[in-house]
Amino acid sequence: MNKILLFLILFIFSFYETFSQYSENAIGAVQFSYYHVLDSLIVSDTYTADMTLFFGKKITLFESPTKREFDSLKKVQTISGSLSNAVGLKPLPPRTITSLMYRLYNDNKFIIVENELKNYLMEDNLSITHWKLDKDSVKIIAGITCYKATGNFRGRTYIVWYTPSIPISGGPWKLGGLPGLILEAYDTKREVVFSCKAIQHFVNPVVVTIEVPNDCIKTTITEYNKLKEAIAIDPFTYMKNTMGITMEKPANFRPRSTKSKNPLELTEQ
């Protein structure tokens, strides 16, 4: 048994609690195309994915629809004990943004929820450097007038285009804090790009409810990252101790790396 993994499970589980639920009906959504150069020394090593930003008047949710679907299937098939030979469940490339990311304007909070058969909730202390606004630079995105802003965030300088016509201080991933929704963002090296593909405005009946799960295990980003690394080395001990499922380790099993050569966040602060 992996003693380090068992210790981390017990440590994090000691902070299990029902998180006060945040819930609001979405008034719209932005479909983004996400592009990321995974190795700054190999420009052809890239990852692309579709992402969605749901926005309400008080909260936004940024997520990967593919990851959410994968997690749901994985949970159902693991509970049924059929994960090892699950039909139609293909491994998800470990190169996407995997979190559910909630921005709560009134409470000035940014909540991250990760799923490893169970939901883990963390709060992130966003520290985006003061944005430099350039209202003379205008760009039309999806038929909407946007303005340019530049700011530094955790080792990268981002150029973003935001629209005051949607007066919501959010955007893709962890970017936000402007007097309008961000519809496009990229770092100066073009290693990270979020491009708006389409915008939807919802009317009654309710299409989507933005809701922070209330069955989360509350932890910190540091402790979760330690747990994630331990799971990558020994997922079988994790499944046994969290779900009570014993699975035989395949002969060709190789631990997957959780390290990135060119992460989105180059610095912690």
Short mmCIF file of C-alpha atoms in Angstrom, two decimals:
data_model
loop_
_atom_site.label_atom_id
_atom_site.label_comp_id
_atom_site.label_asym_id
_atom_site.label_seq_id
_atom_site.Cartn_x
_atom_site.Cartn_y
_atom_site.Cartn_z
CA MET A 1 0.00 0.00 0.00
CA ASN A 2 1.18 3.48 -0.86
CA LYS A 3 1.56 5.05 2.62
CA ILE A 4 2.04 8.57 1.27
CA LEU A 5 -1.19 8.36 -0.74
CA LEU A 6 -3.10 6.92 2.22
CA PHE A 7 -1.86 9.73 4.47
CA LEU A 8 -2.93 12.38 1.95
CA ILE A 9 -6.37 10.80 1.58
CA LEU A 10 -6.90 10.73 5.34
CA PHE A 11 -5.53 14.28 5.75
CA ILE A 12 -7.75 15.79 3.07
CA PHE A 13 -10.81 13.80 4.09
CA SER A 14 -10.52 15.26 7.56
CA PHE A 15 -11.60 18.54 6.01
CA TYR A 16 -14.72 17.09 4.39
CA GLU A 17 -17.69 19.39 4.69
CA THR A 18 -20.84 20.38 2.86
CA PHE A 19 -19.90 23.61 1.15
CA SER A 20 -22.43 26.41 1.29
CA GLN A 21 -24.08 26.21 -2.07
CA TYR A 22 -23.88 29.01 -4.60
CA SER A 23 -26.51 28.83 -7.32
CA GLU A 24 -27.78 31.14 -10.06
CA ASN A 25 -29.50 30.76 -13.41
CA ALA A 26 -27.14 31.50 -16.29
CA ILE A 27 -28.14 34.39 -18.54
CA GLY A 28 -25.72 33.44 -21.29
CA ALA A 29 -22.71 31.45 -22.41
CA VAL A 30 -19.55 31.97 -24.44
CA GLN A 31 -18.03 29.11 -26.41
CA PHE A 32 -14.23 29.35 -26.46
CA SER A 33 -11.53 27.60 -28.42
CA TYR A 34 -8.56 26.98 -26.15
CA TYR A 35 -5.02 26.60 -27.56
CA HIS A 36 -1.92 25.81 -25.51
CA VAL A 37 1.71 25.19 -26.51
CA LEU A 38 2.68 22.39 -24.14
CA ASP A 39 6.45 22.65 -24.61
CA SER A 40 7.92 26.08 -25.32
CA LEU A 41 10.87 24.38 -27.05
CA ILE A 42 8.62 22.38 -29.40
CA VAL A 43 6.06 24.74 -30.91
CA SER A 44 4.30 21.87 -32.70
CA ASP A 45 3.48 20.22 -29.36
CA THR A 46 0.10 21.83 -28.84
CA TYR A 47 -3.27 21.10 -27.33
CA THR A 48 -6.65 22.47 -28.41
CA ALA A 49 -10.04 22.07 -26.76
CA ASP A 50 -13.50 23.57 -26.67
CA MET A 51 -14.38 25.33 -23.41
CA THR A 52 -17.55 27.01 -22.16
CA LEU A 53 -18.05 30.04 -19.95
CA PHE A 54 -21.53 30.29 -18.44
CA PHE A 55 -22.31 33.66 -16.92
CA GLY A 56 -24.96 34.99 -14.57
CA LYS A 57 -25.33 38.32 -12.84
CA LYS A 58 -23.32 37.21 -9.80
CA ILE A 59 -21.33 34.16 -10.85
CA THR A 60 -19.56 32.55 -13.82
CA LEU A 61 -18.55 28.97 -14.51
CA PHE A 62 -15.70 28.02 -16.87
CA GLU A 63 -15.48 24.36 -17.80
CA SER A 64 -14.54 21.71 -20.33
CA PRO A 65 -17.74 19.96 -21.53
CA THR A 66 -15.66 16.94 -22.56
CA LYS A 67 -14.07 16.65 -19.10
CA ARG A 68 -17.45 16.93 -17.34
CA GLU A 69 -18.91 14.17 -19.51
CA PHE A 70 -15.82 12.00 -18.93
CA ASP A 71 -16.04 12.45 -15.13
CA SER A 72 -19.72 11.47 -15.11
CA LEU A 73 -19.08 8.30 -17.09
CA LYS A 74 -16.02 7.44 -14.99
CA LYS A 75 -17.95 7.82 -11.74
CA VAL A 76 -20.87 5.66 -12.92
CA GLN A 77 -18.66 2.93 -14.32
CA THR A 78 -16.35 2.91 -11.31
CA ILE A 79 -19.27 2.52 -8.92
CA SER A 80 -20.51 -0.38 -11.03
CA GLY A 81 -17.03 -1.93 -10.86
CA SER A 82 -16.58 -1.90 -14.62
CA LEU A 83 -13.96 0.81 -15.04
CA SER A 84 -11.23 -1.62 -16.06
CA ASN A 85 -13.19 -2.74 -19.11
CA ALA A 86 -15.56 0.17 -19.54
CA VAL A 87 -17.24 0.27 -22.92
CA GLY A 88 -16.93 3.58 -24.71
CA LEU A 89 -14.89 5.28 -21.99
CA LYS A 90 -11.74 6.51 -23.67
CA PRO A 91 -8.93 8.03 -21.60
CA LEU A 92 -9.03 11.81 -21.61
CA PRO A 93 -5.76 13.43 -22.69
CA PRO A 94 -4.14 14.83 -19.51
CA ARG A 95 -3.53 18.14 -21.22
CA THR A 96 -6.75 20.03 -20.76
CA ILE A 97 -7.98 22.45 -18.15
CA THR A 98 -9.67 19.93 -15.88
CA SER A 99 -11.30 22.19 -13.29
CA LEU A 100 -14.72 23.66 -12.84
CA MET A 101 -13.91 27.31 -12.18
CA TYR A 102 -16.39 29.59 -10.43
CA ARG A 103 -15.96 33.35 -10.06
CA LEU A 104 -18.22 34.93 -7.41
CA TYR A 105 -18.27 38.69 -7.87
CA ASN A 106 -20.07 39.84 -4.71
CA ASP A 107 -18.02 37.60 -2.40
CA ASN A 108 -14.77 38.28 -4.26
CA LYS A 109 -14.03 34.55 -4.45
CA PHE A 110 -12.62 32.23 -7.08
CA ILE A 111 -13.52 28.59 -6.47
CA ILE A 112 -11.93 25.59 -8.19
CA VAL A 113 -13.55 22.15 -8.18
CA GLU A 114 -11.59 19.12 -9.36
CA ASN A 115 -12.93 15.58 -9.70
CA GLU A 116 -10.93 12.49 -8.82
CA LEU A 117 -13.98 10.21 -8.37
CA LYS A 118 -14.84 12.66 -5.58
CA ASN A 119 -15.14 16.44 -5.80
CA TYR A 120 -12.33 18.51 -4.25
CA LEU A 121 -12.92 22.21 -3.66
CA MET A 122 -10.21 24.86 -3.40
CA GLU A 123 -10.16 28.63 -3.31
CA ASP A 124 -7.61 30.53 -5.35
CA ASN A 125 -6.28 33.93 -4.38
CA LEU A 126 -6.22 35.69 -7.74
CA SER A 127 -3.66 38.47 -7.96
CA ILE A 128 -3.95 39.88 -11.46
CA THR A 129 -1.70 42.89 -11.88
CA HIS A 130 -3.43 46.17 -12.64
CA TRP A 131 -4.88 46.11 -16.14
CA LYS A 132 -3.72 48.74 -18.62
CA LEU A 133 -6.80 49.79 -20.59
CA ASP A 134 -6.52 50.91 -24.20
CA LYS A 135 -9.93 52.25 -25.23
CA ASP A 136 -8.53 53.49 -28.53
CA SER A 137 -7.99 49.91 -29.67
CA VAL A 138 -11.26 48.39 -30.82
CA LYS A 139 -12.04 44.92 -32.15
CA ILE A 140 -15.32 43.35 -33.25
CA ILE A 141 -15.76 39.81 -31.88
CA ALA A 142 -18.93 37.85 -32.65
CA GLY A 143 -20.52 41.13 -33.74
CA ILE A 144 -19.76 42.81 -30.40
CA THR A 145 -17.49 45.81 -29.88
CA CYS A 146 -14.54 44.97 -27.64
CA TYR A 147 -11.69 46.98 -26.16
CA LYS A 148 -8.09 46.07 -25.45
CA ALA A 149 -6.45 45.61 -22.06
CA THR A 150 -3.04 44.30 -21.04
CA GLY A 151 -2.08 42.73 -17.72
CA ASN A 152 0.35 40.35 -16.03
CA PHE A 153 -0.76 37.12 -14.41
CA ARG A 154 1.52 34.48 -12.89
CA GLY A 155 4.45 34.78 -15.23
CA ARG A 156 2.66 35.72 -18.44
CA THR A 157 1.62 39.03 -19.99
CA TYR A 158 -1.88 38.79 -21.42
CA ILE A 159 -3.60 40.87 -24.06
CA VAL A 160 -7.36 40.61 -23.72
CA TRP A 161 -10.40 42.00 -25.48
CA TYR A 162 -13.41 42.75 -23.29
CA THR A 163 -16.87 44.16 -23.92
CA PRO A 164 -18.62 46.66 -21.60
CA SER A 165 -21.88 45.69 -23.34
CA ILE A 166 -21.82 42.57 -21.12
CA PRO A 167 -20.95 44.25 -17.79
CA ILE A 168 -19.68 41.13 -16.07
CA SER A 169 -16.18 41.05 -14.58
CA GLY A 170 -15.25 37.58 -15.80
CA GLY A 171 -13.63 35.73 -18.65
CA PRO A 172 -12.01 32.47 -19.71
CA TRP A 173 -9.96 30.48 -17.22
CA LYS A 174 -8.77 32.72 -14.33
CA LEU A 175 -8.80 35.95 -16.31
CA GLY A 176 -11.18 38.69 -15.24
CA GLY A 177 -11.40 41.90 -13.24
CA LEU A 178 -12.32 44.22 -16.11
CA PRO A 179 -15.46 46.37 -16.63
CA GLY A 180 -16.85 43.83 -19.08
CA LEU A 181 -16.71 40.20 -20.13
CA ILE A 182 -13.45 39.04 -21.77
CA LEU A 183 -14.15 37.46 -25.17
CA GLU A 184 -10.58 36.90 -26.32
CA ALA A 185 -7.26 36.49 -24.51
CA TYR A 186 -3.72 35.49 -25.40
CA ASP A 187 -0.29 35.84 -23.91
CA THR A 188 2.33 37.87 -25.75
CA LYS A 189 4.11 34.70 -26.96
CA ARG A 190 0.83 33.25 -28.25
CA GLU A 191 1.48 30.10 -26.23
CA VAL A 192 -1.94 30.38 -24.58
CA VAL A 193 -4.97 31.55 -26.56
CA PHE A 194 -8.68 31.74 -25.71
CA SER A 195 -10.79 32.67 -28.75
CA CYS A 196 -14.53 33.30 -28.74
CA LYS A 197 -16.40 31.02 -31.15
CA ALA A 198 -19.96 32.01 -30.32
CA ILE A 199 -22.11 33.79 -27.73
CA GLN A 200 -25.55 32.75 -26.54
CA HIS A 201 -28.01 34.81 -24.50
CA PHE A 202 -30.50 32.70 -22.56
CA VAL A 203 -34.16 33.55 -22.00
CA ASN A 204 -36.82 31.66 -20.09
CA PRO A 205 -37.15 28.76 -19.58
CA VAL A 206 -33.87 28.31 -17.71
CA VAL A 207 -31.26 26.57 -19.86
CA VAL A 208 -28.42 26.17 -17.35
CA THR A 209 -28.10 26.66 -13.61
CA ILE A 210 -24.63 27.61 -12.40
CA GLU A 211 -24.14 25.75 -9.15
CA VAL A 212 -21.13 24.99 -6.99
CA PRO A 213 -21.38 21.31 -5.92
CA ASN A 214 -22.33 20.96 -2.26
CA ASP A 215 -20.68 17.55 -1.77
CA CYS A 216 -17.08 18.71 -2.01
CA ILE A 217 -14.06 17.86 0.08
CA LYS A 218 -12.51 21.19 0.93
CA THR A 219 -8.73 21.36 0.61
CA THR A 220 -5.95 23.65 -0.60
CA ILE A 221 -4.36 23.81 -4.04
CA THR A 222 -1.03 22.68 -2.56
CA GLU A 223 -2.49 19.61 -0.85
CA TYR A 224 -4.61 18.71 -3.87
CA ASN A 225 -1.57 18.83 -6.16
CA LYS A 226 0.27 16.47 -3.79
CA LEU A 227 -2.71 14.11 -3.87
CA LYS A 228 -2.94 14.30 -7.67
CA GLU A 229 0.74 13.36 -8.03
CA ALA A 230 0.29 10.43 -5.65
CA ILE A 231 -2.80 9.23 -7.54
CA ALA A 232 -0.86 9.33 -10.81
CA ILE A 233 1.73 7.01 -9.28
CA ASP A 234 -0.78 4.65 -7.65
CA PRO A 235 -4.44 5.11 -8.72
CA PHE A 236 -5.32 1.63 -7.44
CA THR A 237 -4.70 2.46 -3.78
CA TYR A 238 -6.74 5.63 -4.23
CA MET A 239 -9.73 3.76 -5.66
CA LYS A 240 -9.57 1.18 -2.90
CA ASN A 241 -9.49 3.76 -0.12
CA THR A 242 -12.05 6.18 -1.56
CA MET A 243 -14.51 3.88 -3.34
CA GLY A 244 -13.77 0.50 -1.79
CA ILE A 245 -12.96 -0.95 -5.22
CA THR A 246 -10.05 -3.34 -5.58
CA MET A 247 -8.56 -3.54 -9.06
CA GLU A 248 -5.58 -5.49 -10.29
CA LYS A 249 -2.72 -3.38 -11.60
CA PRO A 250 -2.14 -4.12 -15.32
CA ALA A 251 1.29 -5.52 -16.18
CA ASN A 252 1.90 -2.65 -18.61
CA PHE A 253 0.84 0.10 -16.17
CA ARG A 254 3.04 3.19 -16.28
CA PRO A 255 2.52 6.16 -13.91
CA ARG A 256 1.52 9.28 -15.82
CA SER A 257 3.28 12.55 -15.24
CA THR A 258 1.36 15.50 -13.81
CA LYS A 259 4.16 17.93 -14.60
CA SER A 260 3.95 20.31 -17.56
CA LYS A 261 6.94 21.69 -19.44
CA ASN A 262 5.04 24.89 -20.19
CA PRO A 263 2.22 25.29 -17.64
CA LEU A 264 -0.42 27.99 -17.85
CA GLU A 265 0.92 29.43 -14.60
CA LEU A 266 4.67 29.92 -14.80
CA THR A 267 4.82 31.33 -11.26
CA GLU A 268 2.69 30.69 -8.19
CA GLN A 269 1.90 34.35 -7.64
#
